[in-house]
Amino acid sequence: MARALVTGNHAAAHALALAGEANHVARGTICGAYPITPQTEIIEFLRAFNFSKGRVVPVESEHSAMAVCIGAALAGARTFTASSSNGLAYMTENVFSAGYFRLPIVMVGVNRTLGPPWNIWVDQGDTLMMRDAAWLQFYCDSHQDLVDTVLLAFRVSEDPRVLLPALVAQDGFLLSHTQMAVDLPTLEQVAAFLPPCHVPHRINGQGKTIGGMTWPHDTEHHRHEIQLAMERVPAVLAEAVDEFVRVFGRRPAGVITTEQTEDAETILVACNTMARTAQRVVQERRARGERVGMVRAKLFRPFAREVYTTACGHAQRIGVLDRNHSPGSGGIFWQEIALSLRCRPEVLVQDYLVGLGGGDVTPEMIHEIVDDLQGRTTASPPVWKELPVA
Amino acid sequence: MTTLAPLDQDACGHILRPGNTNCAGCGMSIGLQWLQQALGEVRPTMCIPACCGIVAAGAFPTSAYGVPTLATTFASAAAVATGVSAVRRLNDEDALTMVWAGDGGTYDIGLATISAAAERNEDVLYFCYDNEIYGNTGGQRSSATPQGVKTSTTPQGKTEQKKDIMEILVAHRIPYAATLSVAHREDFLRKVRTAHRLRGFRFLLMLSPCPTGWKSEPAESVELIRIATQCGVYALYEVFDGRRYRINARPDGTPLERYMSTQRRYRTDLLDLDLLTALVNEKWAYLEALERAFPARVEDGER
Ligand code: SF4
């Protein structure tokens, strides 16, 4: 383990590269690579990395970057890529293919607002758009969390009980282009944590057609299998976290992390860097004697409803901070949390749209949200935090 | 001179098993069987995008393909094949990775992907069966559809010329590009074997009769391709390293009309045959000049 000052992009790329290099004992590693701001540094880092049994293929589009990963995974290699925003949108068709093919591909998504209007700053709408693609989705709040989560993602994805791709998201620029000190694992540690990649349905010379046509009933069966695999993820993730502790001597976040939720009356739910800001606000409110807590959502797909419901404990008011917007509905995390808490109809679940398109989310804004939440008797349609009040 | 497999191996080739769903008289079926004969014991992995070629596999859990076959998204076959072939190279496996695609996936939606794989010179044998139509969706225009052809999206006849995909691929200077005909078996098998022997990106193009879309008689499919080569509308040639040309058969003066009137897809009433004949002649003058200036070497194809 080496302590190093790295950007979020380099932290993620480092973990991807070590995971790939660790698979030289098996069928090697392949990355389909196409740049897009703010993900570009990841691809640059990987192209410069000297894999002993691996190749980073510079393709002509994100669509093909994922296609290369699909072909390589079907040939049995460990595979990964990275993307952002409109690149991810362009990749979408093959993102779904990878999920429905049950291939353990890992992708780092550097969150950036989908255009138009063109905007390079953070917004989780790009990766959340992929929520139905049969991918696991992890949202990271720090550089260390990125390193750890990329490794966890490979471990859970490649687990024979899961066999689904995983997306590891970080905030564009806020994490991707800032530096923090992290513990970078050694190759030996990564190899001890990640067994050689084995894709059981890889092509092996047999005359079988993978991904061909099915009749309606078989298709339903296929989707049901994916649902069952998703439902196994929280348990498999918990095992992986324990194993991570054994190998790296550090406990990474699993499904969620909480801040003083046990006795909280009011709880904020947030992901990525916003969760760090919310955590600070919660600590300040606690210092004033207010029973406020926070849940940081890390695993978004599958959405482990019971974990969230339990974490929200006895709170009467839940405020969900969404840096994303589903037009005609509201924030996407809010939809999930509200659905999780439908068993407790007396709880007020309010959606706050904050920092859309990369706007700063300051502690003051979150204090205002807590004030608003505490004064509420009913929930309203999503509150647009930065729009002037009419 | 290569010795070729005898014809009695036709019936049960293991790339395409009996019981597939191709229409009677489909050029693709012949292509797959001849591919089998040319490759013998070699078991290619087939990457097939959306097209009649993947529908031919039939529905899960059966498969008309007796070799590993991956169904890819429409635009992705060359990139998926890149992934497969890259892993094989990492593992020192000498296996053949193929794309089997129609004209839609090749001339249109997949073109950028193919161009990129060709530019990287991936170790992939790309086979396009060109039926000059979106056969799988019932017959719409593609950029491979010739001028004057009625399709469901060009009911008055297509006004634009067919895209010259060979010259596009040749411009990438790939090790090998060749056109194949289901009416010229020896030539077909030899070219597949040449492509198999070479490494890097190889492109094989086959004009594929499609009785459904061409409104032709299934029994006449092979004859139609013979006429196409005789009247010069379809040229049989091969190009090595994107530079050295070899013409394999020349037109014999058969009029274009003979080809067009054997199918009911051409708006013959609207066609200017003199103009079209002039275009074919111009294309041949160009090809002949290329072959004269940049001839293939004797050893080309023998490597
Ligand atoms: S529609 Fe044409 S290309 Fe497709 S299977 Fe039928 S004959 Fe062959």
XYZ file of C-alpha atoms and ligand atoms in Angstrom:
701
model
C 0.000 0.000 0.000
C 1.352 3.396 -0.971
C 0.012 6.764 0.077
C -0.273 9.051 -2.957
C -1.770 12.372 -3.940
C -3.952 11.679 -6.982
C -6.952 13.036 -8.858
C -10.235 11.158 -8.871
C -9.606 10.148 -12.452
C -6.182 8.762 -11.642
C -7.467 7.013 -8.552
C -10.114 5.260 -10.628
C -7.720 4.504 -13.498
C -5.160 3.094 -11.082
C -7.701 0.682 -9.650
C -8.889 -0.341 -13.133
C -5.326 -0.931 -14.285
C -4.404 -3.025 -11.242
C -7.562 -5.109 -11.581
C -6.721 -5.693 -15.246
C -3.082 -6.483 -14.553
C -4.081 -8.929 -11.820
C -5.889 -11.003 -14.438
C -2.722 -11.806 -16.401
C -2.916 -15.270 -14.854
C -6.230 -15.817 -16.643
C -7.296 -14.586 -20.079
C -5.928 -11.070 -19.714
C -7.666 -7.746 -19.842
C -9.174 -5.456 -22.462
C -10.417 -1.882 -22.312
C -12.383 -0.209 -25.081
C -11.265 3.399 -24.903
C -12.777 6.654 -26.106
C -12.195 10.036 -24.482
C -14.725 12.592 -23.268
C -14.386 15.451 -20.806
C -14.161 15.010 -17.806
C -13.310 11.304 -18.145
C -10.409 11.735 -20.621
C -7.562 11.381 -18.101
C -8.713 7.870 -17.270
C -8.290 6.761 -20.875
C -4.948 8.570 -21.155
C -3.700 6.871 -17.997
C -4.789 3.439 -19.201
C -3.262 3.877 -22.658
C 0.053 4.672 -20.977
C -0.148 1.701 -18.604
C 2.101 -1.197 -19.510
C -0.122 -4.280 -19.203
C 1.741 -7.575 -19.263
C -1.316 -9.273 -20.771
C -3.770 -6.655 -21.814
C -4.741 -4.159 -24.444
C -6.440 -0.784 -24.381
C -8.183 -0.477 -27.754
C -8.575 3.111 -29.010
C -11.880 2.967 -30.856
C -13.897 5.487 -32.836
C -16.818 5.959 -30.445
C -18.240 5.064 -27.056
C -20.664 2.717 -28.799
C -17.692 0.714 -30.037
C -15.796 1.065 -26.731
C -18.531 -0.933 -25.047
C -18.765 -3.317 -28.034
C -15.056 -4.136 -27.693
C -15.618 -4.874 -24.001
C -18.576 -7.096 -24.901
C -16.570 -9.112 -27.432
C -13.605 -9.385 -25.072
C -15.728 -10.402 -22.082
C -17.445 -13.017 -24.241
C -13.954 -14.283 -25.079
C -13.257 -14.517 -21.333
C -11.142 -11.452 -20.505
C -11.524 -8.970 -17.642
C -12.913 -5.834 -19.251
C -13.526 -2.223 -18.376
C -14.063 1.232 -19.790
C -15.008 4.735 -18.694
C -17.333 7.404 -20.006
C -19.392 10.494 -19.289
C -22.506 12.347 -20.305
C -23.323 12.336 -24.021
C -20.668 9.685 -24.599
C -22.547 7.433 -22.255
C -25.762 8.323 -24.043
C -24.142 7.321 -27.340
C -22.982 4.078 -25.751
C -26.423 3.245 -24.388
C -27.449 0.488 -26.785
C -24.374 -1.534 -25.946
C -24.607 -0.695 -22.236
C -27.912 -2.548 -22.252
C -26.381 -5.357 -24.311
C -23.612 -5.802 -21.745
C -26.159 -6.058 -18.938
C -28.473 -8.421 -20.762
C -25.459 -10.510 -21.857
C -24.612 -10.858 -18.116
C -21.022 -9.686 -18.642
C -18.931 -8.504 -15.663
C -17.683 -5.306 -17.315
C -16.736 -2.426 -15.003
C -17.257 1.149 -16.150
C -16.245 4.321 -14.382
C -18.831 6.992 -15.068
C -17.605 10.520 -14.483
C -20.842 12.381 -13.956
C -21.457 15.281 -16.298
C -24.642 17.047 -17.380
C -26.271 15.706 -20.516
C -26.512 18.322 -23.247
C -28.038 20.330 -24.704
C -27.533 22.931 -23.416
C -23.862 21.960 -23.415
C -22.382 21.802 -19.981
C -19.320 19.953 -18.758
C -20.127 20.091 -15.029
C -21.523 17.491 -12.721
C -25.073 16.137 -12.752
C -25.966 12.502 -12.166
C -28.541 12.345 -14.957
C -26.089 10.629 -17.314
C -25.394 7.529 -15.224
C -28.869 7.397 -13.694
C -30.220 7.172 -17.236
C -28.634 3.699 -17.236
C -30.525 2.549 -14.167
C -32.591 0.038 -16.185
C -29.646 -1.427 -18.110
C -29.045 -4.342 -15.716
C -25.868 -2.781 -14.316
C -24.932 -2.417 -10.662
C -24.481 1.257 -9.844
C -22.189 2.639 -7.151
C -21.889 6.351 -6.291
C -18.606 7.480 -4.722
C -17.960 10.351 -2.326
C -14.156 10.488 -2.261
C -10.988 9.450 -4.048
C -10.389 6.605 -1.633
C -13.955 5.460 -2.086
C -13.343 5.358 -5.860
C -10.287 3.129 -5.587
C -12.052 0.782 -3.182
C -15.315 0.703 -5.083
C -13.729 -0.086 -8.446
C -12.114 -3.151 -6.866
C -15.331 -4.135 -5.094
C -17.221 -3.699 -8.365
C -15.029 -6.266 -10.138
C -15.348 -8.679 -7.254
C -19.147 -8.486 -7.067
C -19.679 -8.351 -10.843
C -17.576 -11.414 -11.501
C -19.143 -13.385 -8.658
C -20.979 -16.353 -10.243
C -24.057 -15.505 -8.171
C -24.209 -12.063 -9.816
C -22.510 -11.868 -13.246
C -23.689 -8.388 -14.096
C -21.703 -5.321 -15.147
C -21.053 -2.499 -12.712
C -20.877 1.250 -13.044
C -18.832 3.266 -10.553
C -19.821 6.934 -10.605
C -17.917 9.993 -9.425
C -18.613 13.716 -9.704
C -17.006 15.321 -12.739
C -14.343 17.907 -11.768
C -15.326 17.922 -8.083
C -13.621 14.531 -7.733
C -12.244 13.785 -11.174
C -9.957 16.819 -11.313
C -9.144 17.463 -7.669
C -6.416 15.751 -5.719
C -6.609 13.908 -2.436
C -4.268 11.570 -0.625
C -5.311 7.940 -1.018
C -3.973 4.528 -0.166
C -3.177 2.849 -3.458
C -3.076 -0.917 -3.128
C -0.277 -3.070 -4.473
C -0.745 -5.498 -7.337
C -0.269 -8.398 -4.913
C -3.105 -7.151 -2.725
C -5.410 -6.669 -5.702
C -4.551 -10.132 -6.989
C -5.332 -11.563 -3.550
C -8.697 -9.790 -3.520
C -9.751 -10.497 -7.123
C -9.664 -14.135 -8.186
C -8.930 -14.731 -11.887
C -11.866 -13.604 -14.002
C -14.024 -16.456 -15.159
C -16.927 -15.792 -17.536
C -18.814 -19.085 -17.469
C -20.761 -18.406 -20.661
C -17.734 -17.329 -22.664
C -17.252 -18.676 -26.183
C -15.369 -21.944 -25.987
C -15.579 -23.479 -29.443
C -19.060 -24.914 -28.968
C -21.700 -24.305 -31.592
C -23.961 -22.073 -29.585
C -25.469 -18.726 -30.440
C -25.156 -16.089 -27.728
C -27.647 -13.254 -27.779
C -29.868 -14.593 -30.529
C -33.617 -14.577 -30.686
C -35.942 -15.800 -27.927
C -39.683 -16.207 -27.722
C -41.639 -14.068 -25.215
C -41.669 -16.619 -22.409
C -37.919 -17.226 -22.632
C -37.315 -13.493 -22.612
C -39.355 -13.151 -19.429
C -37.340 -15.973 -17.908
C -34.129 -14.165 -18.848
C -35.244 -10.916 -17.214
C -36.351 -12.796 -14.108
C -32.898 -14.364 -13.809
C -31.401 -10.879 -13.897
C -33.775 -9.718 -11.165
C -32.755 -12.674 -8.995
C -29.082 -11.904 -9.601
C -29.711 -8.286 -8.585
C -31.423 -9.396 -5.385
C -28.332 -11.383 -4.428
C -26.056 -8.341 -4.733
C -26.379 -6.870 -1.191
C -25.307 -10.171 0.403
C -22.487 -10.720 -2.090
C -21.366 -7.115 -1.568
C -21.326 -7.596 2.213
C -19.077 -10.643 1.806
C -16.828 -8.689 -0.554
C -16.550 -5.831 1.945
C -15.468 -8.285 4.668
C -12.904 -9.791 2.348
C -11.725 -6.295 1.471
C -11.098 -5.598 5.161
C -9.075 -8.804 5.437
C -6.882 -7.993 2.409
C -6.529 -4.211 2.616
C -7.087 -3.585 6.319
C -9.694 -0.905 5.686
C -13.480 -1.042 5.604
C -15.033 0.463 2.474
C -18.615 1.634 2.350
C -21.131 -0.968 1.229
C -24.745 -0.197 0.333
C -24.945 3.046 2.315
C -23.189 4.965 5.048
C -25.061 6.812 7.769
C -24.419 9.808 9.983
C -26.347 9.862 13.275
C -29.520 8.328 11.942
C -30.392 6.201 15.007
C -32.480 8.789 16.834
C -32.941 11.270 13.990
C -36.308 12.955 13.401
C -35.131 14.510 10.174
C -32.916 12.689 7.673
C -31.208 13.862 4.520
C -30.415 11.412 1.735
C -27.656 12.300 -0.740
C -25.013 10.698 -2.927
C -21.509 11.515 -4.165
C -19.771 14.690 -2.961
C -23.084 16.256 -1.886
C -23.232 13.631 0.822
C -19.952 14.963 2.248
C -21.398 18.460 2.464
C -24.618 17.138 3.974
C -22.617 15.219 6.558
C -20.976 18.432 7.716
C -24.349 20.177 7.952
C -25.701 17.295 10.026
C -22.764 17.576 12.412
C -23.414 21.312 12.784
C -27.102 20.752 13.467
C -26.286 18.070 16.000
C -24.010 20.543 17.750
C -27.092 22.726 18.114
C -28.961 19.790 19.657
C -31.179 19.056 16.656
C -32.001 15.436 15.870
C -30.843 15.440 12.280
C -29.162 12.554 10.449
C -27.976 11.622 7.014
C -27.911 8.613 4.707
C -25.335 8.523 1.963
C -26.674 6.423 -0.901
C -23.848 4.445 -2.435
C -25.380 1.388 -4.078
C -28.186 2.592 -6.330
C -28.720 -0.538 -8.447
C -29.913 -2.812 -7.133
C -31.823 -0.478 -4.846
C -31.623 -2.256 -1.516
C -34.967 -0.939 -0.217
C -34.826 -2.583 3.175
C -31.420 -1.119 3.925
C -32.729 2.362 3.220
C -35.991 1.823 5.111
C -34.121 0.531 8.146
C -31.606 3.360 8.023
C -34.387 5.919 7.958
C -35.455 4.434 11.296
C -37.979 6.557 13.122
C -37.507 9.745 11.196
C -40.668 11.666 10.376
C -39.190 13.788 7.622
C -36.863 12.688 4.864
C -35.305 15.185 2.482
C -33.755 13.744 -0.668
C -31.107 15.797 -2.438
C -31.116 15.077 -6.160
C -28.490 16.367 -8.540
C -30.475 14.989 -11.441
C -33.914 15.472 -12.896
C -36.365 13.124 -14.541
C -38.629 15.519 -16.455
C -42.246 14.999 -15.545
C -41.403 13.281 -12.303
C -38.607 14.787 -10.210
C -35.378 13.544 -8.708
C -34.501 9.930 -9.319
C -33.177 9.089 -5.844
C -36.345 10.629 -4.392
C -38.495 8.260 -6.474
C -36.656 5.279 -5.060
C -36.661 6.476 -1.451
C -40.348 7.366 -1.604
C -41.074 3.884 -2.920
C -38.985 2.324 -0.149
C -40.902 4.245 2.523
C -44.390 3.564 1.209
C -44.755 1.120 4.109
C -44.650 4.170 6.397
C -47.209 6.528 4.879
C -46.930 8.926 7.840
C -43.357 9.850 6.812
C -42.944 13.011 4.793
C -40.537 12.471 1.865
C -39.570 15.715 0.164
C -37.499 16.045 -3.011
C -34.943 18.855 -3.416
C -33.307 19.426 -6.797
C -29.908 20.925 -6.031
C -26.774 21.591 -8.001
C -28.295 20.602 -11.335
C -25.914 21.225 -14.199
C -23.005 21.510 -11.790
C -24.134 24.370 -9.535
C -22.289 24.625 -6.212
C -24.018 22.874 -3.351
C -22.949 24.849 -0.290
C -23.487 24.025 3.389
C -25.727 27.105 3.583
C -28.024 25.650 0.924
C -28.294 22.420 2.808
C -29.001 24.300 6.057
C -31.865 26.015 4.245
C -33.122 22.631 3.112
C -33.072 21.354 6.703
C -34.964 24.466 7.822
C -37.539 23.956 5.083
C -37.901 20.288 5.932
C -38.338 20.915 9.638
C -41.071 23.460 8.979
C -43.103 21.171 6.733
C -46.356 19.391 7.454
C -46.827 18.069 3.917
C -44.599 17.236 0.984
C -44.788 19.371 -2.125
C -43.671 18.783 -5.713
C -39.886 18.851 -6.088
C -38.306 22.016 -4.706
C -35.937 23.629 -7.221
C -33.397 24.959 -4.800
C -31.730 27.433 -7.086
C -34.707 28.824 -8.962
C -35.848 32.235 -7.666
C -39.079 31.839 -5.658
C -41.979 33.229 -7.668
C -3.003 -24.243 -57.687
C -5.007 -25.091 -54.577
C -7.001 -28.299 -54.593
C -10.577 -27.665 -53.635
C -12.964 -29.737 -51.586
C -15.402 -31.848 -53.601
C -18.982 -30.748 -53.989
C -20.452 -33.671 -52.048
C -19.557 -31.910 -48.796
C -22.236 -29.325 -49.499
C -25.192 -30.810 -47.693
C -24.325 -30.691 -44.019
C -21.573 -28.160 -43.494
C -21.174 -27.500 -39.827
C -21.131 -23.694 -39.944
C -24.737 -23.611 -41.141
C -26.765 -26.592 -40.057
C -29.879 -27.757 -41.862
C -33.129 -26.347 -40.548
C -32.269 -22.660 -40.718
C -34.877 -20.073 -41.626
C -33.373 -18.547 -44.773
C -35.652 -18.072 -47.754
C -35.271 -20.478 -50.647
C -32.684 -19.231 -53.101
C -30.979 -16.953 -50.561
C -27.391 -16.262 -51.584
C -26.412 -16.169 -47.926
C -27.100 -19.894 -47.531
C -24.793 -20.721 -50.418
C -22.207 -18.339 -49.032
C -22.250 -20.046 -45.637
C -21.946 -23.500 -47.154
C -19.058 -22.489 -49.371
C -17.436 -20.763 -46.435
C -17.591 -24.128 -44.687
C -16.018 -25.885 -47.631
C -13.256 -23.336 -47.929
C -12.429 -23.480 -44.214
C -12.716 -27.236 -43.736
C -11.861 -28.056 -40.123
C -11.392 -24.420 -39.137
C -14.155 -23.335 -36.766
C -14.621 -19.584 -37.013
C -16.323 -17.519 -34.338
C -19.083 -15.609 -36.065
C -20.021 -12.091 -34.939
C -23.313 -11.269 -36.596
C -25.162 -7.959 -36.302
C -28.873 -7.505 -36.842
C -29.580 -8.990 -40.288
C -31.057 -12.085 -41.943
C -27.811 -13.806 -40.964
C -28.704 -13.808 -37.277
C -32.368 -14.557 -37.815
C -31.127 -17.625 -39.686
C -29.849 -18.964 -36.340
C -33.431 -19.528 -35.213
C -34.755 -19.027 -31.684
C -33.166 -19.997 -28.353
C -32.293 -22.681 -27.340
C -31.686 -24.011 -30.855
C -29.113 -22.604 -33.249
C -28.660 -23.197 -36.943
C -25.011 -22.243 -36.495
C -22.708 -25.072 -35.559
C -19.885 -22.720 -34.535
C -19.680 -20.129 -31.728
C -21.898 -17.248 -32.782
C -22.384 -13.868 -31.135
C -25.374 -11.725 -31.957
C -24.207 -8.100 -31.777
C -26.035 -4.803 -31.983
C -26.480 -3.510 -35.513
C -23.525 -1.115 -35.662
C -21.122 -3.109 -33.501
C -20.069 -6.326 -35.231
C -16.556 -5.189 -36.173
C -15.937 -3.830 -32.653
C -17.239 -6.958 -30.931
C -15.019 -9.014 -33.239
C -12.131 -6.734 -32.272
C -12.687 -7.637 -28.619
C -12.845 -11.358 -29.372
C -9.776 -11.329 -31.576
C -7.797 -9.155 -29.124
C -8.306 -11.691 -26.337
C -7.272 -14.498 -28.648
C -4.103 -12.668 -29.509
C -3.338 -12.127 -25.804
C -3.686 -15.874 -25.320
C -1.741 -16.878 -28.441
C -4.760 -18.672 -29.860
C -4.732 -19.043 -33.614
C -8.485 -18.902 -34.123
C -10.488 -17.248 -36.859
C -12.701 -14.352 -35.801
C -15.259 -13.418 -38.421
C -17.979 -10.899 -38.977
C -20.920 -12.032 -41.054
C -23.032 -9.019 -41.931
C -25.519 -7.744 -44.462
C -25.247 -4.544 -46.458
C -27.213 -2.517 -43.889
C -24.717 -3.306 -41.129
C -21.808 -2.750 -43.491
C -22.539 0.070 -45.931
C -24.714 2.055 -43.520
C -24.965 1.808 -39.745
C -21.736 -0.117 -39.156
C -19.494 1.842 -41.506
C -17.680 3.921 -38.863
C -17.026 0.819 -36.774
C -15.703 -1.130 -39.761
C -13.541 1.766 -40.856
C -12.034 2.009 -37.361
C -11.356 -1.737 -37.149
C -9.792 -1.623 -40.621
C -7.662 1.387 -39.672
C -6.386 -0.515 -36.604
C -5.871 -3.538 -38.878
C -7.612 -5.838 -36.382
C -7.204 -9.540 -37.023
C -10.762 -9.973 -38.277
C -12.194 -11.488 -41.443
C -15.180 -9.327 -42.356
C -17.679 -10.937 -44.689
C -20.499 -8.858 -46.160
C -23.310 -10.583 -47.975
C -24.784 -7.745 -49.947
C -28.397 -8.272 -50.959
C -28.648 -4.561 -51.775
C -31.625 -4.147 -49.493
C -32.676 -4.326 -45.837
C -33.898 -7.891 -46.320
C -34.469 -8.519 -42.626
C -37.028 -5.738 -42.266
C -38.779 -6.671 -45.472
C -36.904 -4.719 -48.126
C -36.055 -1.060 -47.653
C -33.382 0.941 -49.445
C -29.810 0.840 -48.218
C -26.818 2.703 -49.587
C -25.994 -0.571 -51.368
C -29.251 -0.473 -53.319
C -28.544 0.238 -57.004
C -30.064 3.133 -58.881
C -33.483 2.411 -60.320
C -34.471 -0.270 -57.797
C -37.931 -0.227 -56.249
C -37.930 -0.881 -52.508
C -40.578 -0.199 -49.895
C -38.876 3.126 -49.138
C -38.096 3.966 -52.771
C -41.405 3.103 -54.405
C -40.540 5.212 -57.450
C -37.119 3.603 -57.815
C -33.931 4.693 -56.049
C -32.444 7.822 -57.552
C -28.924 7.589 -56.081
C -26.083 5.320 -57.169
C -24.851 2.369 -55.148
C -22.015 3.108 -52.709
C -18.691 1.559 -53.703
C -17.825 -0.156 -50.420
C -14.850 -2.014 -51.899
C -13.038 1.197 -52.769
C -13.792 2.556 -49.303
C -12.251 -0.496 -47.640
C -9.366 -0.620 -50.100
C -8.568 2.985 -49.171
C -7.775 1.712 -45.663
C -4.914 -0.311 -47.207
C -6.050 -3.477 -45.486
C -4.127 -6.663 -46.348
C -6.921 -8.093 -48.473
C -10.220 -7.089 -50.028
C -12.065 -9.204 -52.578
C -15.453 -9.664 -54.180
C -17.021 -13.128 -54.362
C -19.652 -14.668 -56.586
C -21.924 -17.622 -55.860
C -21.639 -18.455 -59.557
C -17.832 -18.837 -59.395
C -17.118 -21.536 -56.840
C -13.391 -22.083 -57.383
C -12.777 -18.364 -57.230
C -14.961 -18.074 -54.103
C -13.191 -20.861 -52.203
C -9.745 -19.629 -53.210
C -10.474 -16.106 -51.990
C -11.845 -17.302 -48.642
C -8.705 -19.377 -48.193
C -6.495 -16.466 -49.134
C -8.341 -14.297 -46.613
C -8.001 -16.993 -43.980
C -4.287 -17.355 -44.597
C -3.591 -13.646 -44.228
C -3.616 -11.732 -40.920
C -5.080 -8.341 -40.149
C -8.355 -6.930 -41.429
C -9.668 -8.785 -44.476
C -12.832 -7.805 -46.295
C -14.881 -10.131 -48.477
C -17.897 -8.857 -50.346
C -20.483 -11.158 -51.877
C -23.382 -10.024 -54.041
C -26.131 -12.056 -52.408
C -29.255 -12.841 -54.400
C -32.378 -12.235 -52.323
C -35.427 -13.599 -54.149
C -37.717 -11.920 -51.614
C -36.297 -8.462 -52.171
C -35.180 -8.847 -55.774
C -38.526 -10.281 -56.853
C -36.666 -13.020 -58.671
C -37.102 -16.774 -58.920
C -35.287 -18.715 -56.161
C -34.062 -21.274 -58.672
C -32.428 -18.531 -60.725
C -30.343 -16.967 -57.948
C -27.000 -18.407 -59.023
C -27.673 -17.690 -62.683
C -28.516 -14.088 -61.807
C -25.115 -13.586 -60.231
C -23.469 -15.156 -63.264
C -25.284 -12.667 -65.496
C -24.316 -9.831 -63.143
C -20.637 -10.658 -63.648
C -21.080 -11.211 -67.393
C -22.692 -7.851 -67.991
C -20.156 -6.180 -65.706
C -22.546 -4.710 -63.166
C -20.742 -6.788 -60.530
C -16.957 -6.934 -60.835
C -14.930 -9.859 -59.524
C -11.566 -8.625 -58.315
C -9.206 -8.647 -55.377
C -6.886 -6.050 -53.882
C -3.777 -6.755 -51.826
C -2.575 -4.232 -49.228
C -4.992 -1.733 -50.700
C -2.629 -1.233 -53.597
C -2.274 -4.242 -55.890
C -5.257 -5.155 -58.028
C -6.219 -8.380 -59.757
C -9.342 -8.734 -61.877
C -10.730 -12.284 -61.790
C -13.434 -12.199 -64.476
C -14.313 -9.710 -67.184
C -17.653 -8.767 -68.737
C -18.438 -10.599 -71.970
C -20.735 -8.095 -73.611
C -23.991 -9.446 -72.105
C -26.356 -6.443 -72.060
C -27.347 -4.961 -68.700
C -30.954 -5.404 -69.633
C -30.607 -9.144 -69.368
C -29.709 -8.826 -65.682
C -32.353 -6.266 -64.902
C -35.225 -7.928 -66.692
C -34.710 -11.223 -64.825
C -35.810 -9.464 -61.609
C -38.885 -7.390 -60.992
C -37.239 -4.889 -58.638
C -35.894 -2.566 -61.336
C -38.085 0.225 -62.677
C -36.968 -0.725 -66.183
C -39.546 1.646 -67.622
C -37.741 4.580 -66.008
C -34.159 3.442 -66.472
C -31.838 5.071 -68.942
C -30.006 1.916 -70.012
C -27.530 3.778 -72.187
C -26.501 5.941 -69.289
C -26.230 2.968 -66.908
C -24.171 1.035 -69.459
C -21.871 4.031 -69.778
C -21.437 4.069 -65.991
C -20.560 0.358 -65.950
C -18.057 0.866 -68.766
C -16.521 3.788 -66.920
C -16.152 1.663 -63.791
C -14.429 -1.046 -65.802
C -12.084 1.408 -67.464
C -11.131 2.605 -63.976
C -10.587 -0.929 -62.640
C -8.574 -1.986 -65.663
C -6.402 1.101 -65.361
C -5.796 0.352 -61.683
C -4.841 -3.235 -62.448
C -2.496 -2.094 -65.214
C -0.843 0.515 -63.016
C -0.794 -1.525 -59.796
C -0.946 -5.219 -60.673
C -1.023 -7.942 -58.043
C 2.154 -9.963 -57.778
C 2.274 -13.632 -58.591
C 2.956 -14.433 -54.952
C -0.001 -12.346 -53.698
C -2.528 -14.678 -52.203
C 0.020 -17.450 -51.941
C 1.571 -16.208 -48.725
S -34.923 -11.869 -47.130
Fe -33.346 -12.125 -48.689
S -31.405 -12.126 -47.576
Fe -33.041 -12.473 -46.073
S -33.147 -14.689 -45.879
Fe -34.658 -14.068 -47.433
S -33.551 -14.235 -49.383
Fe -32.019 -14.250 -47.762
